[in-house]
Short mmCIF file of C-alpha atoms and ligand atoms in Angstrom, two decimals:
data_model
loop_
_atom_site.label_atom_id
_atom_site.label_comp_id
_atom_site.label_asym_id
_atom_site.label_seq_id
_atom_site.Cartn_x
_atom_site.Cartn_y
_atom_site.Cartn_z
CA UNK A 1 -79.17 -80.31 18.17
CA UNK A 2 -79.89 -82.96 20.80
CA UNK A 3 -80.33 -82.18 24.47
CA UNK A 4 -80.29 -84.11 27.73
CA UNK A 5 -81.30 -83.21 31.23
CA UNK A 6 -78.60 -83.55 33.87
CA UNK A 7 -79.60 -84.01 37.50
CA UNK A 8 -76.84 -83.76 40.11
CA UNK A 9 -78.10 -84.91 43.50
CA UNK A 10 -76.00 -83.69 46.42
CA UNK A 11 -76.16 -83.67 50.19
CA UNK A 12 -76.81 -79.91 50.23
CA UNK A 13 -78.49 -79.18 46.91
CA UNK A 14 -79.83 -80.74 43.75
CA UNK A 15 -78.67 -79.06 40.52
CA UNK A 16 -80.70 -79.60 37.36
CA UNK A 17 -79.82 -78.40 33.87
CA UNK A 18 -80.64 -78.77 30.19
CA UNK A 19 -77.40 -79.51 28.34
CA UNK A 20 -76.79 -79.72 24.59
CA UNK A 21 -74.60 -82.23 22.77
CA UNK A 22 -71.66 -79.82 22.86
CA UNK A 23 -71.73 -79.69 26.67
CA UNK A 24 -73.32 -76.25 26.92
CA UNK A 25 -75.90 -75.59 29.66
CA UNK A 26 -79.02 -73.80 28.32
CA UNK A 27 -81.18 -73.63 31.45
CA UNK A 28 -80.47 -74.62 34.99
CA UNK A 29 -81.79 -74.39 38.50
CA UNK A 30 -80.97 -75.43 42.05
CA UNK A 31 -83.18 -76.79 44.80
CA UNK A 32 -81.98 -77.30 48.37
CA UNK A 33 -81.78 -80.90 49.57
CA UNK A 34 -84.29 -81.10 52.41
CA UNK A 35 -83.05 -83.91 54.64
CA UNK A 36 -86.33 -83.85 56.62
CA UNK A 37 -88.26 -85.00 53.55
CA UNK A 38 -88.69 -88.63 52.59
CA UNK A 39 -86.75 -89.65 49.48
CA UNK A 40 -90.02 -90.05 47.50
CA UNK A 41 -90.99 -86.46 48.35
CA UNK A 42 -87.60 -85.12 47.25
CA UNK A 43 -87.77 -87.19 44.04
CA UNK A 44 -91.25 -85.79 43.31
CA UNK A 45 -89.90 -82.27 43.83
CA UNK A 46 -87.00 -82.94 41.43
CA UNK A 47 -89.43 -84.23 38.78
CA UNK A 48 -91.65 -81.15 39.18
CA UNK A 49 -88.62 -78.89 38.82
CA UNK A 50 -87.63 -80.68 35.59
CA UNK A 51 -91.15 -80.19 34.19
CA UNK A 52 -90.97 -76.49 35.07
CA UNK A 53 -87.55 -76.15 33.42
CA UNK A 54 -88.93 -77.78 30.26
CA UNK A 55 -91.76 -75.22 30.20
CA UNK A 56 -89.20 -72.39 30.37
CA UNK A 57 -86.96 -73.99 27.76
CA UNK A 58 -89.13 -76.10 25.48
CA UNK A 59 -87.36 -78.78 23.45
CA UNK A 60 -88.93 -80.63 20.53
CA UNK A 61 -89.88 -84.06 21.78
CA UNK A 62 -87.46 -86.08 19.64
CA UNK A 63 -84.56 -83.76 20.53
CA UNK A 64 -84.68 -84.55 24.24
CA UNK A 65 -82.72 -87.79 24.29
CA UNK A 66 -82.77 -88.65 27.96
CA UNK A 67 -82.15 -87.81 31.59
CA UNK A 68 -78.85 -88.53 33.33
CA UNK A 69 -78.77 -88.64 37.12
CA UNK A 70 -75.58 -88.29 39.15
CA UNK A 71 -75.93 -89.33 42.77
CA UNK A 72 -73.66 -89.98 45.72
CA UNK A 73 -73.12 -93.70 46.27
CA UNK A 74 -73.51 -96.43 47.20
CA UNK A 75 -75.62 -97.12 44.12
CA UNK A 76 -76.72 -100.22 42.26
CA UNK A 77 -76.42 -99.30 38.60
CA UNK A 78 -77.77 -102.66 37.43
CA UNK A 79 -81.00 -102.01 39.32
CA UNK A 80 -80.97 -98.22 38.83
CA UNK A 81 -81.27 -97.63 42.56
CA UNK A 82 -79.68 -95.27 45.05
CA UNK A 83 -78.77 -97.70 47.84
CA UNK A 84 -77.84 -95.76 51.01
CA UNK A 85 -75.70 -92.59 50.67
CA UNK A 86 -74.38 -91.52 54.11
CA UNK A 87 -75.14 -87.86 53.32
CA UNK A 88 -78.75 -88.61 52.31
CA UNK A 89 -79.88 -90.64 55.31
CA UNK A 90 -83.55 -90.95 54.19
CA UNK A 91 -82.61 -92.35 50.80
CA UNK A 92 -82.65 -96.13 51.20
CA UNK A 93 -83.02 -98.32 48.08
CA UNK A 94 -84.64 -95.59 45.97
CA UNK A 95 -85.53 -96.99 42.48
CA UNK A 96 -84.94 -93.61 40.86
CA UNK A 97 -84.39 -94.79 37.26
CA UNK A 98 -87.72 -96.65 37.11
CA UNK A 99 -89.49 -93.75 38.85
CA UNK A 100 -88.19 -91.21 36.30
CA UNK A 101 -88.91 -93.48 33.32
CA UNK A 102 -92.56 -93.76 34.37
CA UNK A 103 -92.90 -89.98 34.41
CA UNK A 104 -90.86 -88.93 31.37
CA UNK A 105 -90.91 -91.95 28.98
CA UNK A 106 -87.37 -91.32 27.73
CA UNK A 107 -84.07 -93.09 28.53
CA UNK A 108 -82.87 -92.51 32.09
CA UNK A 109 -79.38 -93.43 33.31
CA UNK A 110 -77.89 -93.29 36.80
CA UNK A 111 -74.20 -92.82 37.59
CA UNK A 112 -72.07 -92.08 40.63
CA UNK A 113 -71.89 -88.26 40.86
CA UNK A 114 -68.09 -88.03 40.88
CA UNK A 115 -67.80 -90.50 38.00
CA UNK A 116 -70.25 -88.37 36.00
CA UNK A 117 -68.24 -85.24 36.83
CA UNK A 118 -65.05 -86.95 35.62
CA UNK A 119 -66.80 -87.64 32.32
CA UNK A 120 -67.67 -83.91 32.08
CA UNK A 121 -64.05 -82.89 32.75
CA UNK A 122 -62.88 -85.25 30.00
CA UNK A 123 -65.57 -83.99 27.61
CA UNK A 124 -65.41 -80.20 28.01
CA UNK A 125 -63.40 -79.48 31.17
CA UNK A 126 -59.89 -79.66 32.61
CA UNK A 127 -59.02 -83.15 31.32
CA UNK A 128 -59.78 -82.91 27.58
CA UNK A 129 -56.17 -83.83 26.78
CA UNK A 130 -55.66 -86.46 29.50
CA UNK A 131 -56.22 -90.21 29.45
CA UNK A 132 -55.14 -90.86 33.05
CA UNK A 133 -56.77 -88.56 35.57
CA UNK A 134 -58.82 -88.58 38.76
CA UNK A 135 -61.56 -86.08 39.51
CA UNK A 136 -62.05 -85.52 43.24
CA UNK A 137 -65.02 -83.59 44.57
CA UNK A 138 -64.59 -82.08 48.04
CA UNK A 139 -67.93 -80.76 49.15
CA UNK A 140 -70.56 -82.07 51.64
CA UNK A 141 -68.73 -85.39 51.20
CA UNK A 142 -65.70 -86.53 49.20
CA UNK A 143 -65.83 -88.77 46.14
CA UNK A 144 -63.71 -89.55 43.11
CA UNK A 145 -64.25 -90.32 39.45
CA UNK A 146 -61.50 -92.51 38.01
CA UNK A 147 -60.55 -92.13 34.34
CA UNK A 148 -57.58 -94.40 33.77
CA UNK A 149 -56.08 -95.89 30.59
CA UNK A 150 -58.55 -93.88 28.53
CA UNK A 151 -61.72 -95.07 30.21
CA UNK A 152 -63.94 -94.64 33.21
CA UNK A 153 -63.51 -97.18 35.98
CA UNK A 154 -66.86 -97.79 37.61
CA UNK A 155 -66.66 -101.25 39.20
CA UNK A 156 -69.24 -104.01 39.40
CA UNK A 157 -72.15 -101.91 40.68
CA UNK A 158 -70.84 -98.44 39.89
CA UNK A 159 -69.24 -97.73 43.24
CA UNK A 160 -65.56 -97.44 42.32
CA UNK A 161 -64.05 -94.20 43.59
CA UNK A 162 -65.90 -94.01 46.91
CA UNK A 163 -62.72 -92.61 48.43
CA UNK A 164 -64.65 -90.59 51.02
CA UNK A 165 -64.52 -93.67 53.24
CA UNK A 166 -60.84 -94.45 52.80
CA UNK A 167 -59.29 -94.10 56.27
CA UNK A 168 -56.85 -91.18 56.61
CA UNK A 169 -56.45 -90.56 60.36
CA UNK A 170 -58.36 -92.56 63.02
CA UNK A 171 -57.55 -89.95 65.71
CA UNK A 172 -60.39 -87.79 64.33
CA UNK A 173 -62.97 -90.25 65.67
CA UNK A 174 -65.95 -92.06 64.20
CA UNK A 175 -67.27 -91.31 60.71
CA UNK A 176 -70.93 -91.64 59.63
CA UNK A 177 -70.03 -95.08 58.18
CA UNK A 178 -68.73 -96.48 61.50
CA UNK A 179 -65.02 -96.48 60.65
CA UNK A 180 -62.71 -93.96 62.27
CA UNK A 181 -61.09 -91.03 60.49
CA UNK A 182 -62.39 -91.49 56.93
CA UNK A 183 -61.31 -89.01 54.22
CA UNK A 184 -64.61 -87.13 54.26
CA UNK A 185 -64.71 -87.14 58.07
CA UNK A 186 -61.34 -85.35 58.15
CA UNK A 187 -61.38 -83.17 55.02
CA UNK A 188 -64.83 -82.49 53.51
CA UNK A 189 -66.68 -79.18 53.71
CA UNK A 190 -68.80 -80.77 56.43
CA UNK A 191 -65.63 -81.71 58.37
CA UNK A 192 -64.20 -78.19 58.03
CA UNK A 193 -67.44 -76.66 59.39
CA UNK A 194 -67.55 -79.22 62.24
CA UNK A 195 -63.90 -78.72 63.26
CA UNK A 196 -64.20 -74.93 62.97
CA UNK A 197 -67.38 -74.90 65.06
CA UNK A 198 -65.58 -76.88 67.79
CA UNK A 199 -62.79 -74.26 67.89
CA UNK A 200 -65.11 -71.22 67.88
CA UNK A 201 -67.64 -72.77 70.27
CA UNK A 202 -70.71 -72.19 68.07
CA UNK A 203 -72.01 -73.52 64.79
CA UNK A 204 -70.28 -71.87 61.80
CA UNK A 205 -70.27 -72.68 58.09
CA UNK A 206 -67.36 -73.81 55.89
CA UNK A 207 -67.34 -70.33 54.27
CA UNK A 208 -67.07 -68.69 57.70
CA UNK A 209 -64.19 -70.99 58.62
CA UNK A 210 -62.37 -70.01 55.41
CA UNK A 211 -62.96 -66.31 56.14
CA UNK A 212 -61.32 -66.73 59.55
CA UNK A 213 -58.50 -68.69 57.87
CA UNK A 214 -57.89 -65.91 55.31
CA UNK A 215 -57.93 -63.34 58.15
CA UNK A 216 -55.23 -65.35 59.93
CA UNK A 217 -57.17 -66.70 62.97
CA UNK A 218 -54.48 -68.77 64.66
CA UNK A 219 -56.28 -71.94 65.76
CA UNK A 220 -58.44 -72.02 62.62
CA UNK A 221 -55.34 -71.65 60.42
CA UNK A 222 -53.71 -74.56 62.21
CA UNK A 223 -56.83 -76.73 61.74
CA UNK A 224 -57.27 -75.80 58.05
CA UNK A 225 -53.60 -76.61 57.36
CA UNK A 226 -54.16 -80.03 58.94
CA UNK A 227 -57.19 -80.51 56.67
CA UNK A 228 -55.10 -79.62 53.61
CA UNK A 229 -52.47 -82.10 54.78
CA UNK A 230 -55.20 -84.76 55.12
CA UNK A 231 -56.18 -84.08 51.50
CA UNK A 232 -52.51 -84.54 50.54
CA UNK A 233 -52.42 -87.89 52.39
CA UNK A 234 -55.50 -89.08 50.47
CA UNK A 235 -54.05 -87.90 47.17
CA UNK A 236 -50.75 -89.72 47.72
CA UNK A 237 -52.71 -92.98 48.18
CA UNK A 238 -54.62 -92.26 44.95
CA UNK A 239 -51.42 -91.48 43.05
CA UNK A 240 -49.68 -94.60 44.38
CA UNK A 241 -52.72 -96.72 43.47
CA UNK A 242 -53.70 -95.38 40.03
CA UNK A 243 -50.67 -93.49 38.66
CA UNK A 244 -52.77 -90.61 37.24
CA UNK A 245 -51.18 -87.84 35.19
CA UNK A 246 -53.33 -85.22 36.97
CA UNK A 247 -55.86 -84.87 39.78
CA UNK A 248 -58.66 -82.36 39.30
CA UNK A 249 -60.35 -80.92 42.38
CA UNK A 250 -63.98 -79.76 42.22
CA UNK A 251 -66.68 -79.10 44.80
CA UNK A 252 -67.24 -76.15 47.14
CA UNK A 253 -64.04 -76.56 49.19
CA UNK A 254 -61.87 -76.17 46.06
CA UNK A 255 -63.08 -72.56 45.78
CA UNK A 256 -60.71 -71.56 48.59
CA UNK A 257 -58.16 -71.77 45.78
CA UNK A 258 -54.41 -71.33 45.97
CA UNK A 259 -53.77 -72.14 49.67
CA UNK A 260 -55.38 -75.57 49.12
CA UNK A 261 -53.68 -76.31 45.80
CA UNK A 262 -50.21 -75.29 46.94
CA UNK A 263 -50.48 -77.26 50.22
CA UNK A 264 -51.61 -80.41 48.39
CA UNK A 265 -48.94 -80.04 45.67
CA UNK A 266 -46.28 -79.60 48.35
CA UNK A 267 -47.39 -82.75 50.21
CA UNK A 268 -47.61 -84.82 47.02
CA UNK A 269 -44.19 -83.60 45.85
CA UNK A 270 -42.67 -85.00 49.04
CA UNK A 271 -44.50 -88.24 49.63
CA UNK A 272 -45.76 -89.82 46.40
CA UNK A 273 -43.70 -92.96 46.08
CA UNK A 274 -42.82 -92.84 42.40
CA UNK A 275 -40.58 -89.86 41.56
CA UNK A 276 -42.76 -89.07 38.52
CA UNK A 277 -45.87 -89.32 40.73
CA UNK A 278 -44.47 -86.45 42.81
CA UNK A 279 -45.03 -84.21 39.79
CA UNK A 280 -48.69 -85.17 39.36
CA UNK A 281 -50.58 -82.03 38.31
CA UNK A 282 -53.12 -80.88 40.89
CA UNK A 283 -55.59 -78.55 39.23
CA UNK A 284 -59.05 -77.02 39.64
CA UNK A 285 -62.14 -78.18 37.74
CA UNK A 286 -62.51 -76.59 34.33
CA UNK A 287 -66.26 -76.36 34.85
CA UNK A 288 -66.52 -74.62 38.23
CA UNK A 289 -69.69 -75.85 39.91
CA UNK A 290 -71.25 -77.23 36.69
CA UNK A 291 -69.32 -80.48 36.26
CA UNK A 292 -72.03 -82.45 38.12
CA UNK A 293 -74.88 -81.33 35.85
CA UNK A 294 -72.86 -81.51 32.62
CA UNK A 295 -71.52 -84.93 33.67
CA UNK A 296 -74.99 -86.25 34.45
CA UNK A 297 -76.18 -85.12 31.00
CA UNK A 298 -73.01 -86.54 29.45
CA UNK A 299 -73.94 -90.06 30.62
CA UNK A 300 -76.84 -89.80 28.16
CA UNK A 301 -75.29 -87.66 25.43
CA UNK A 302 -72.05 -89.62 25.25
CA UNK A 303 -73.81 -92.99 25.26
CA UNK A 304 -76.21 -92.08 22.43
CA UNK A 305 -73.42 -91.09 20.06
ZN1 ZN B 401 -66.57 -93.33 56.65
#
């Protein structure tokens, strides 16, 4: 059995796992993303964590076929660098592929995190039987992996699917990228925490906002419903653009479950332009919170087949 290491770099945490060629995770761990640290310091910490994981779960040298890294974009896949992700402000032009190769001496591949997660959903998740689907992660930020006409769409440098900065509603004000009302500014976990904190008058987390929502807090309920509508608006644009057969939602925000899925389905069923697009399936990830790690490993395991 061959194995690969999957590294899923996120704005809140970095997930690392050892994955076999059937998509099963054998060992995994999480480290918090410390935004105070320089990128080199975080990268060193990730490498140390991988070494520790390999001590706990030793793999014969020729059975470890590589390391796949999923990262928020923008990336430059030709150069193997993380260019300047808005949710990782200290990470500017980080040559992560070269850096990892020097330490581990095995193949290292970089991919946009949502694209990698889409690959995982196709491989062992909620899209095994679909050739036209979009995976959308709604977490610290928002991103999409596009799997259309039976293949991944990644673009010239690997940045296709950066839907987090597609404008949804400028009335929400300026996003981290400088535009007004981007998708992740109006609908990510970060946005939900920010909008909820404004209502309550002190800093609260996304989970706390959802608790208030479930308990029926009036203003919070109104705000959360607007957020769900914003997600519907974004999805209609995706459906009109790519004509997917289903959209899979992953990331922390999707864990709120039914209220989100029914609101988005309802919006899509009214406003998608093509009558068949109105029936696009909207479903949760088949891999819970593991699609990032499995997808990152899949970049290696699927390419070495
Ligand atoms: Zn933006």
